[in-house]
CSV table of C-alpha atoms in Angstrom, one decimal:
chain,number,residue,atom,x,y,z
A,1,MET,CA,2.5,-9.4,15.4
A,2,LYS,CA,5.7,-11.2,15.8
A,3,ARG,CA,7.9,-11.3,12.8
A,4,ALA,CA,7.3,-14.6,10.9
A,5,VAL,CA,10.4,-16.5,10.3
A,6,VAL,CA,10.5,-18.8,7.2
A,7,PHE,CA,12.5,-21.9,8.0
A,8,GLY,CA,14.3,-24.0,5.4
A,9,PHE,CA,12.9,-27.4,4.6
A,10,LEU,CA,13.2,-30.3,2.2
A,11,ILE,CA,10.7,-31.9,-0.2
A,12,VAL,CA,11.0,-35.7,0.5
A,13,ALA,CA,9.3,-38.9,-0.7
A,14,PHE,CA,6.3,-40.6,0.7
A,15,ALA,CA,7.5,-43.6,2.7
A,16,ALA,CA,4.5,-45.5,1.3
A,17,MET,CA,5.3,-44.7,-2.3
A,18,GLY,CA,9.0,-44.5,-2.3
A,19,GLN,CA,9.4,-41.6,-4.7
A,20,LYS,CA,7.9,-38.2,-5.4
A,21,LYS,CA,4.8,-38.4,-7.7
A,22,MET,CA,2.7,-35.8,-9.5
A,23,ALA,CA,-1.0,-35.9,-8.4
A,24,ALA,CA,-2.8,-36.8,-11.6
A,25,PRO,CA,-5.6,-34.4,-12.7
A,26,GLY,CA,-9.0,-36.0,-12.4
A,27,ALA,CA,-7.8,-38.6,-10.0
A,28,THR,CA,-10.2,-39.7,-7.3
A,29,ALA,CA,-10.1,-38.2,-3.8
A,30,VAL,CA,-7.1,-39.4,-1.7
A,31,ARG,CA,-7.3,-39.4,2.0
A,32,VAL,CA,-3.9,-38.4,3.4
A,33,PRO,CA,-2.6,-40.6,6.2
A,34,LEU,CA,-2.2,-38.7,9.4
A,35,LYS,CA,0.6,-40.9,10.6
A,36,ALA,CA,4.2,-40.1,11.5
A,37,GLU,CA,5.7,-41.9,8.5
A,38,SER,CA,3.8,-39.8,6.0
A,39,TRP,CA,5.1,-36.4,7.3
A,40,LYS,CA,8.4,-34.6,7.7
A,41,PHE,CA,8.7,-32.7,11.0
A,42,ALA,CA,11.1,-31.7,13.8
A,43,ASP,CA,11.5,-34.0,16.8
A,44,GLY,CA,8.8,-33.4,19.3
A,45,ALA,CA,6.8,-31.0,17.1
A,46,VAL,CA,3.9,-33.3,16.3
A,47,ARG,CA,1.8,-35.9,18.0
A,48,PHE,CA,-0.5,-38.3,16.2
A,49,ASP,CA,-3.5,-40.0,17.9
A,50,ASP,CA,-7.1,-41.0,17.4
A,51,SER,CA,-8.2,-40.1,21.0
A,52,ALA,CA,-11.2,-38.1,19.6
A,53,GLY,CA,-12.4,-41.0,17.5
A,54,VAL,CA,-10.7,-39.8,14.4
A,55,ALA,CA,-7.0,-39.8,13.3
A,56,ARG,CA,-5.5,-36.4,14.2
A,57,MET,CA,-2.2,-34.6,13.7
A,58,LYS,CA,-1.5,-32.3,16.6
A,59,ILE,CA,1.2,-29.7,15.9
A,60,VAL,CA,2.4,-28.7,19.4
A,61,ASP,CA,5.5,-26.8,18.5
A,62,GLY,CA,4.5,-24.2,15.9
A,63,ARG,CA,8.0,-23.0,15.1
A,64,TRP,CA,8.6,-25.7,12.5
A,65,PHE,CA,7.2,-26.7,9.2
A,66,VAL,CA,5.2,-29.9,9.1
A,67,LYS,CA,5.3,-31.2,5.5
A,68,LEU,CA,3.6,-34.0,3.7
A,69,LYS,CA,6.0,-36.4,2.1
A,70,ASP,CA,5.7,-37.0,-1.6
A,71,LEU,CA,2.9,-34.9,-2.9
A,72,ASP,CA,3.2,-32.8,-6.1
A,73,PHE,CA,-0.2,-31.0,-6.2
A,74,GLY,CA,-1.1,-28.2,-8.6
A,75,ASP,CA,-4.8,-27.7,-9.4
A,76,GLY,CA,-7.7,-29.3,-7.4
A,77,THR,CA,-9.2,-29.3,-4.0
A,78,ILE,CA,-7.7,-29.7,-0.5
A,79,GLU,CA,-10.1,-30.4,2.3
A,80,PHE,CA,-9.5,-30.9,6.0
A,81,ASP,CA,-10.8,-30.1,9.5
A,82,ASP,CA,-8.6,-27.8,11.5
A,83,ILE,CA,-8.5,-26.4,15.0
A,84,PRO,CA,-6.1,-23.4,14.7
A,85,VAL,CA,-4.8,-22.8,18.2
A,86,ASP,CA,-1.8,-20.6,17.6
A,87,ASP,CA,-2.5,-17.0,18.4
A,88,ALA,CA,-0.1,-15.6,15.9
A,89,PHE,CA,-0.3,-17.6,12.7
A,90,ALA,CA,-1.8,-21.0,11.9
A,91,ILE,CA,-0.6,-21.5,8.4
A,92,VAL,CA,-1.5,-23.9,5.6
A,93,TYR,CA,1.1,-24.2,2.8
A,94,PHE,CA,0.3,-25.3,-0.8
A,95,ARG,CA,2.2,-25.5,-4.1
A,96,MET,CA,5.2,-25.6,-1.9
A,97,GLN,CA,8.5,-26.0,-3.8
A,98,ASP,CA,10.9,-25.0,-1.1
A,99,SER,CA,11.4,-22.5,1.8
A,100,LEU,CA,11.7,-19.6,-0.6
A,101,GLU,CA,8.8,-20.3,-3.0
A,102,ASN,CA,5.3,-21.3,-1.9
A,103,GLU,CA,1.7,-20.1,-1.3
A,104,THR,CA,-0.1,-19.8,2.0
A,105,PHE,CA,-3.5,-19.5,3.5
A,106,TYR,CA,-3.6,-18.8,7.2
A,107,PHE,CA,-5.7,-18.1,10.3
A,108,ARG,CA,-5.0,-15.3,12.8
A,109,PRO,CA,-6.8,-17.0,15.8
A,110,VAL,CA,-6.2,-14.0,18.1
A,111,TRP,CA,-8.9,-12.2,16.1
A,112,ALA,CA,-11.4,-15.0,16.3
A,113,ARG,CA,-12.1,-14.7,20.0
A,114,ASP,CA,-13.3,-11.2,20.5
A,115,HIS,CA,-13.3,-9.6,17.1
A,116,PRO,CA,-15.6,-11.7,14.8
A,117,TYR,CA,-15.6,-9.0,12.0
A,118,ALA,CA,-12.0,-8.2,12.1
A,119,MET,CA,-10.6,-8.1,8.6
A,120,GLU,CA,-7.4,-9.9,9.6
A,121,ALA,CA,-9.0,-13.2,10.7
A,122,VAL,CA,-8.0,-15.2,7.6
A,123,GLN,CA,-5.4,-14.2,5.0
A,124,TYR,CA,-3.6,-15.3,1.8
A,125,THR,CA,-0.1,-14.4,0.9
A,126,PRO,CA,2.6,-15.9,-1.3
A,127,ILE,CA,6.2,-16.4,-0.3
A,128,VAL,CA,8.5,-15.3,-3.1
A,129,LYS,CA,12.3,-15.3,-2.8
A,130,GLY,CA,11.8,-16.0,0.9
A,131,VAL,CA,9.7,-12.9,1.4
A,132,MET,CA,6.2,-13.1,2.9
A,133,TYR,CA,4.1,-10.5,1.0
A,134,TRP,CA,1.8,-10.1,4.0
A,135,ASP,CA,2.3,-6.3,4.2
A,136,ALA,CA,1.9,-5.7,0.5
A,137,LEU,CA,-1.5,-7.5,-0.1
A,138,PRO,CA,-4.1,-6.2,2.4
A,139,HIS,CA,-6.9,-6.9,-0.1
A,140,TYR,CA,-6.3,-10.7,0.4
A,141,GLN,CA,-7.8,-10.9,3.9
A,142,THR,CA,-11.3,-11.0,5.5
A,143,TYR,CA,-13.3,-11.8,8.6
A,144,SER,CA,-14.3,-15.4,9.5
A,145,ASP,CA,-16.2,-16.9,12.4
A,146,PHE,CA,-14.0,-19.9,12.9
A,147,SER,CA,-13.5,-21.6,16.2
A,148,VAL,CA,-10.3,-22.2,18.2
A,149,ASP,CA,-12.0,-24.9,20.3
A,150,LYS,CA,-13.6,-27.2,17.8
A,151,PRO,CA,-12.9,-28.4,14.3
A,152,ASN,CA,-13.5,-26.0,11.4
A,153,HIS,CA,-14.0,-27.5,7.9
A,154,VAL,CA,-11.7,-25.9,5.4
A,155,LYS,CA,-11.9,-26.4,1.6
A,156,ILE,CA,-9.3,-24.8,-0.7
A,157,VAL,CA,-9.9,-24.9,-4.5
A,158,LEU,CA,-7.0,-24.1,-6.7
A,159,SER,CA,-7.3,-23.6,-10.5
A,160,GLY,CA,-4.4,-22.0,-12.4
A,161,ARG,CA,-4.1,-18.4,-11.0
A,162,GLN,CA,-7.2,-18.5,-8.9
A,163,MET,CA,-8.2,-19.8,-5.5
A,164,ARG,CA,-11.3,-20.0,-3.4
A,165,VAL,CA,-11.4,-20.9,0.3
A,166,TRP,CA,-14.4,-22.0,2.4
A,167,VAL,CA,-14.3,-22.0,6.2
A,168,ASN,CA,-17.3,-23.8,7.7
A,169,HIS,CA,-19.9,-22.2,5.3
A,170,PRO,CA,-20.3,-24.2,2.1
A,171,GLU,CA,-22.8,-21.8,0.6
A,172,ARG,CA,-20.4,-18.9,0.2
A,173,PRO,CA,-16.6,-18.7,-0.1
A,174,THR,CA,-14.9,-17.1,2.8
A,175,LEU,CA,-12.0,-15.8,0.7
A,176,GLU,CA,-11.6,-15.4,-3.1
A,177,VAL,CA,-8.2,-14.8,-4.6
A,178,PRO,CA,-8.5,-13.8,-8.3
A,179,TYR,CA,-4.7,-13.9,-8.8
A,180,LEU,CA,-2.3,-16.1,-6.9
A,181,GLU,CA,0.8,-14.0,-6.6
A,182,GLY,CA,3.4,-16.6,-6.1
A,183,ASN,CA,5.9,-18.1,-8.6
A,184,THR,CA,4.9,-21.8,-8.0
A,185,THR,CA,2.3,-23.8,-9.8
A,186,HIS,CA,2.6,-27.1,-8.0
A,187,GLY,CA,4.2,-28.7,-5.0
A,188,THR,CA,3.5,-30.3,-1.6
A,189,ILE,CA,1.3,-29.1,1.2
A,190,GLY,CA,2.2,-28.4,4.8
A,191,PHE,CA,1.4,-26.6,8.1
A,192,GLN,CA,3.1,-24.3,10.5
A,193,GLY,CA,1.9,-22.9,13.8
A,194,LYS,CA,-0.2,-24.9,16.3
A,195,HIS,CA,-3.0,-26.9,14.6
A,196,ILE,CA,-5.0,-29.9,15.2
A,197,VAL,CA,-5.7,-31.4,11.8
A,198,SER,CA,-8.0,-34.3,10.8
A,199,ASN,CA,-9.8,-35.7,7.7
A,200,LEU,CA,-7.3,-34.4,5.3
A,201,VAL,CA,-8.3,-35.2,1.7
A,202,VAL,CA,-6.8,-34.0,-1.7
A,203,LYS,CA,-8.7,-34.1,-5.0
A,204,PRO,CA,-6.4,-33.6,-7.9
A,205,GLY,CA,-8.0,-31.8,-10.8
A,206,GLN,CA,-11.3,-31.2,-9.1
A,207,VAL,CA,-11.7,-27.4,-9.4
A,208,GLU,CA,-15.5,-27.1,-9.3
A,209,GLY,CA,-15.6,-25.0,-12.5
A,210,LEU,CA,-13.2,-22.3,-11.2
A,211,SER,CA,-11.4,-20.7,-14.2
A,212,PRO,CA,-7.6,-21.0,-14.3
A,213,GLU,CA,-7.3,-17.6,-15.9
A,214,PRO,CA,-6.5,-14.5,-13.7
A,215,GLY,CA,-9.5,-12.6,-12.4
A,216,LEU,CA,-10.1,-8.9,-12.9
A,217,ASP,CA,-7.6,-6.4,-11.7
A,218,PRO,CA,-9.9,-3.6,-10.4
A,219,THR,CA,-7.3,-0.9,-11.5
A,220,ASP,CA,-6.9,-2.2,-15.1
A,221,PHE,CA,-8.8,0.7,-16.6
A,222,ASP,CA,-7.7,3.4,-14.3
A,223,SER,CA,-5.3,5.8,-16.1
A,224,ARG,CA,-4.3,7.7,-12.9
A,225,TYR,CA,-1.8,5.1,-11.7
A,226,LEU,CA,1.9,5.7,-12.2
A,227,ARG,CA,2.8,2.3,-13.6
A,228,HIS,CA,6.0,2.9,-15.5
A,229,TRP,CA,9.2,3.8,-13.7
A,230,TRP,CA,13.0,3.7,-14.0
A,231,MET,CA,15.1,2.4,-11.1
A,232,THR,CA,18.6,2.2,-9.8
A,233,GLU,CA,20.2,-0.9,-8.3
A,234,PRO,CA,19.7,-1.4,-4.5
A,235,ASP,CA,22.3,0.2,-2.2
A,236,SER,CA,23.0,-1.7,1.0
A,237,ALA,CA,24.5,1.6,2.3
A,238,GLY,CA,21.1,3.2,2.2
A,239,GLU,CA,21.0,3.3,6.0
A,240,ASN,CA,23.8,5.8,6.0
A,241,LYS,CA,22.1,8.0,3.5
A,242,MET,CA,18.6,8.1,5.1
A,243,GLN,CA,19.0,9.9,8.4
A,244,ALA,CA,15.8,10.2,10.5
A,245,GLY,CA,13.8,9.1,7.5
A,246,ARG,CA,15.2,11.9,5.2
A,247,LEU,CA,17.6,12.0,2.3
A,248,GLY,CA,19.6,15.1,1.6
A,249,ILE,CA,19.8,16.4,-1.9
A,250,ARG,CA,23.3,15.0,-2.1
A,251,GLY,CA,21.8,11.5,-1.8
A,252,ILE,CA,19.9,11.8,-5.2
A,253,PRO,CA,21.6,9.8,-7.9
A,254,GLY,CA,23.9,11.9,-10.1
A,255,GLU,CA,24.1,12.1,-13.9
A,256,HIS,CA,26.2,9.0,-14.1
A,257,ALA,CA,23.6,6.8,-12.4
A,258,VAL,CA,22.4,3.7,-14.3
A,259,TRP,CA,18.7,3.4,-14.6
A,260,LYS,CA,16.6,0.5,-15.9
A,261,PRO,CA,12.8,0.2,-16.4
A,262,ILE,CA,10.3,-1.4,-14.0
A,263,ASP,CA,6.6,-1.7,-14.5
A,264,ALA,CA,3.9,-2.0,-11.9
A,265,GLU,CA,2.2,-5.3,-11.2
A,266,ARG,CA,-1.5,-5.7,-10.5
A,267,ARG,CA,-3.2,-2.8,-8.5
A,268,GLY,CA,-0.4,-0.5,-9.6
A,269,PHE,CA,2.2,-2.1,-7.2
A,270,VAL,CA,5.8,-1.5,-8.1
A,271,ASN,CA,7.0,-4.7,-6.4
A,272,LEU,CA,10.7,-4.5,-5.6
A,273,SER,CA,10.6,-7.7,-3.6
A,274,ARG,CA,9.8,-9.7,-6.8
A,275,ILE,CA,13.1,-8.6,-8.3
A,276,TYR,CA,15.4,-8.2,-5.3
A,277,GLY,CA,13.8,-10.2,-2.5
A,278,GLY,CA,13.8,-8.8,1.0
A,279,THR,CA,16.4,-8.2,3.6
A,280,ALA,CA,18.3,-10.7,5.6
A,281,SER,CA,16.7,-9.8,9.0
A,282,PHE,CA,14.7,-7.0,10.5
A,283,GLY,CA,16.8,-3.9,11.1
A,284,GLU,CA,18.9,-4.4,8.0
A,285,SER,CA,17.9,-2.4,4.9
A,286,ARG,CA,18.4,-1.7,1.3
A,287,MET,CA,17.5,1.3,-0.7
A,288,LEU,CA,17.0,2.3,-4.3
A,289,PHE,CA,15.6,5.2,-6.4
A,290,LEU,CA,12.7,5.2,-8.7
A,291,LYS,CA,11.8,8.0,-11.2
A,292,THR,CA,9.1,8.8,-13.7
A,293,THR,CA,7.9,11.8,-15.7
A,294,ILE,CA,4.6,13.8,-15.4
A,295,HIS,CA,4.0,16.3,-18.2
A,296,ALA,CA,1.7,19.2,-17.2
A,297,ARG,CA,0.0,21.5,-19.7
A,298,GLU,CA,0.4,24.4,-17.3
A,299,ALA,CA,1.8,24.9,-13.8
A,300,LYS,CA,-0.4,23.3,-11.1
A,301,THR,CA,-0.5,21.4,-7.9
A,302,VAL,CA,-1.9,17.9,-8.0
A,303,GLN,CA,-2.6,15.4,-5.3
A,304,VAL,CA,-1.2,11.9,-5.4
A,305,ARG,CA,-2.4,9.0,-3.2
A,306,LEU,CA,0.7,7.1,-2.2
A,307,GLY,CA,1.3,3.7,-0.7
A,308,PHE,CA,4.8,2.7,0.4
A,309,LEU,CA,6.8,0.1,2.2
A,310,ASP,CA,8.8,0.9,4.2
A,311,ASP,CA,10.6,4.3,4.2
A,312,ILE,CA,10.1,6.9,1.5
A,313,ASN,CA,11.5,10.2,0.3
A,314,LEU,CA,9.6,11.9,-2.6
A,315,PHE,CA,11.2,14.5,-4.8
A,316,VAL,CA,9.7,16.7,-7.5
A,317,ASN,CA,12.2,18.3,-9.9
A,318,GLY,CA,15.0,17.8,-7.3
A,319,ARG,CA,13.0,19.2,-4.4
A,320,LEU,CA,12.2,17.1,-1.4
A,321,ILE,CA,8.4,17.1,-1.0
A,322,TYR,CA,7.6,14.3,1.4
A,323,ALA,CA,9.5,11.9,3.7
A,324,ASP,CA,7.9,9.3,6.0
A,325,LYS,CA,7.8,5.7,7.3
A,326,ASN,CA,5.2,2.9,7.2
A,327,ILE,CA,6.3,-0.1,9.3
A,328,PHE,CA,4.0,-2.4,11.2
A,329,GLY,CA,4.3,-1.9,14.9
A,330,PHE,CA,6.1,1.4,14.8
A,331,PRO,CA,4.7,4.8,15.9
A,332,ALA,CA,4.7,6.2,12.3
A,333,VAL,CA,2.5,3.2,11.0
A,334,LYS,CA,0.0,4.2,8.3
A,335,VAL,CA,-3.5,3.1,7.6
A,336,PRO,CA,-4.2,0.2,7.1
A,337,ASN,CA,-2.0,-0.9,10.0
A,338,GLY,CA,1.3,-0.7,8.3
A,339,ARG,CA,0.3,-2.4,5.0
A,340,LEU,CA,0.6,-1.1,1.5
A,341,SER,CA,-2.4,0.9,0.3
A,342,ILE,CA,-3.1,4.2,-1.5
A,343,GLU,CA,-4.6,5.1,1.9
A,344,ASN,CA,-1.1,5.4,3.3
A,345,ALA,CA,-0.6,9.1,2.4
A,346,MET,CA,-1.9,12.0,0.3
A,347,VAL,CA,0.8,14.3,-1.0
A,348,GLN,CA,0.6,17.6,-3.0
A,349,LEU,CA,2.9,17.6,-6.0
A,350,PRO,CA,3.9,21.1,-7.3
A,351,LEU,CA,4.3,20.7,-11.0
A,352,LYS,CA,5.7,23.3,-13.5
A,353,ALA,CA,4.5,23.6,-17.1
A,354,GLY,CA,6.2,20.9,-19.2
A,355,ASP,CA,8.0,17.8,-18.0
A,356,ASN,CA,8.4,17.1,-14.2
A,357,GLU,CA,10.7,14.5,-12.8
A,358,VAL,CA,9.2,12.6,-9.9
A,359,MET,CA,11.8,10.7,-8.0
A,360,VAL,CA,11.3,8.4,-5.0
A,361,GLY,CA,14.0,7.0,-2.6
A,362,ILE,CA,12.5,3.9,-1.1
A,363,ARG,CA,14.0,1.7,1.6
A,364,GLY,CA,12.8,-1.8,2.6
A,365,ASN,CA,13.6,-3.2,6.1
A,366,PHE,CA,10.7,-5.4,7.0
A,367,TYR,CA,8.8,-7.8,4.8
A,368,SER,CA,8.2,-6.7,1.2
A,369,TRP,CA,9.0,-3.3,-0.2
A,370,GLY,CA,7.7,-1.1,-3.0
A,371,ILE,CA,5.2,1.6,-3.8
A,372,VAL,CA,1.9,2.3,-5.4
A,373,ALA,CA,0.9,5.8,-6.6
A,374,ARG,CA,-2.3,7.2,-8.1
A,375,LEU,CA,-3.1,10.8,-9.1
A,376,ASP,CA,-6.5,12.2,-8.1
A,377,ASP,CA,-7.2,13.4,-11.7
A,378,MET,CA,-5.5,13.6,-15.0
A,379,ASP,CA,-6.7,17.1,-16.1
A,380,GLY,CA,-4.0,18.6,-18.3
A,381,LEU,CA,-1.5,15.8,-17.4
A,382,VAL,CA,0.3,13.1,-19.3
A,383,ILE,CA,2.2,10.4,-17.4
A,384,GLU,CA,4.9,8.1,-18.7
A,385,ARG,CA,3.4,5.1,-20.4
């Protein structure tokens, strides 16, 4: 997968309307004109024609955003026919405020040709502070039998924090997202990657009974997750401290370090990207430390299932226990294919009787960064709440 580059763009007014307007809830369906004057795009990136008997927007240069002028759309339904012909990403943007804050649903057409049950075929991710959370949210993807040669009917229903997407099969959603992870609640829509789009319709306020409230977090009632941590500020010099993926003991913050609390998000994800964004480009990095406390009734070794992005050094009571990397496309990539999951690693933690300080040095240098940690059992243990 080539690294996705998020380009800057502007929200501009519909030429037909003259100014930006909010799509009113409950309004009737609006057919979006597939004409050049209704869209913002780079020169030469888009062609408009009706050669197939229907008005079509053909995005031929997928590097650039193609954005609908003057739409401020929050809850409701977006429907269109789409031939996604870009092998890498064929992206649909919605609730798009700017280049740093929006939501996306996208096709991975390379998986549609020979791998009909590949879980990467269609995916959802937000873009927050310019960071595409693709590698942190592997649970928001699934298989889909879409075509790259003929139109696929796509329906996206948005209601508050929830989304459902249908691709070709109206009887069952292709993808359900119980919690939209982005910061935006309304905005325009757009496309990136090579698409052929037709029959684009928006239906403000028509949510088909989908609740606006967040759906269930499957980890909500699981006490084994380490959800409450303390963290230092990021250090852009982390590259100098982490040699060959390891930190020396001298790299651990000293007694004068400043710590502040951070709590995990859904599914136990300690999301550093939400606070600090990402890095300017691949190869650059920032690092910080996290720490928490596990109290053990007696000395014992416990297993923790650990997910991490991208480089990690794990210490227990000042002793380095584990160091590794998890970066898509690199030899040390972890299951599932370089994305965040408690499948990434299993680590044995040697605990003494009483309080144990667990400290993690974490470095981000790709998309998003953070950790998730879950103990295998809580027998005789108390974790920081």
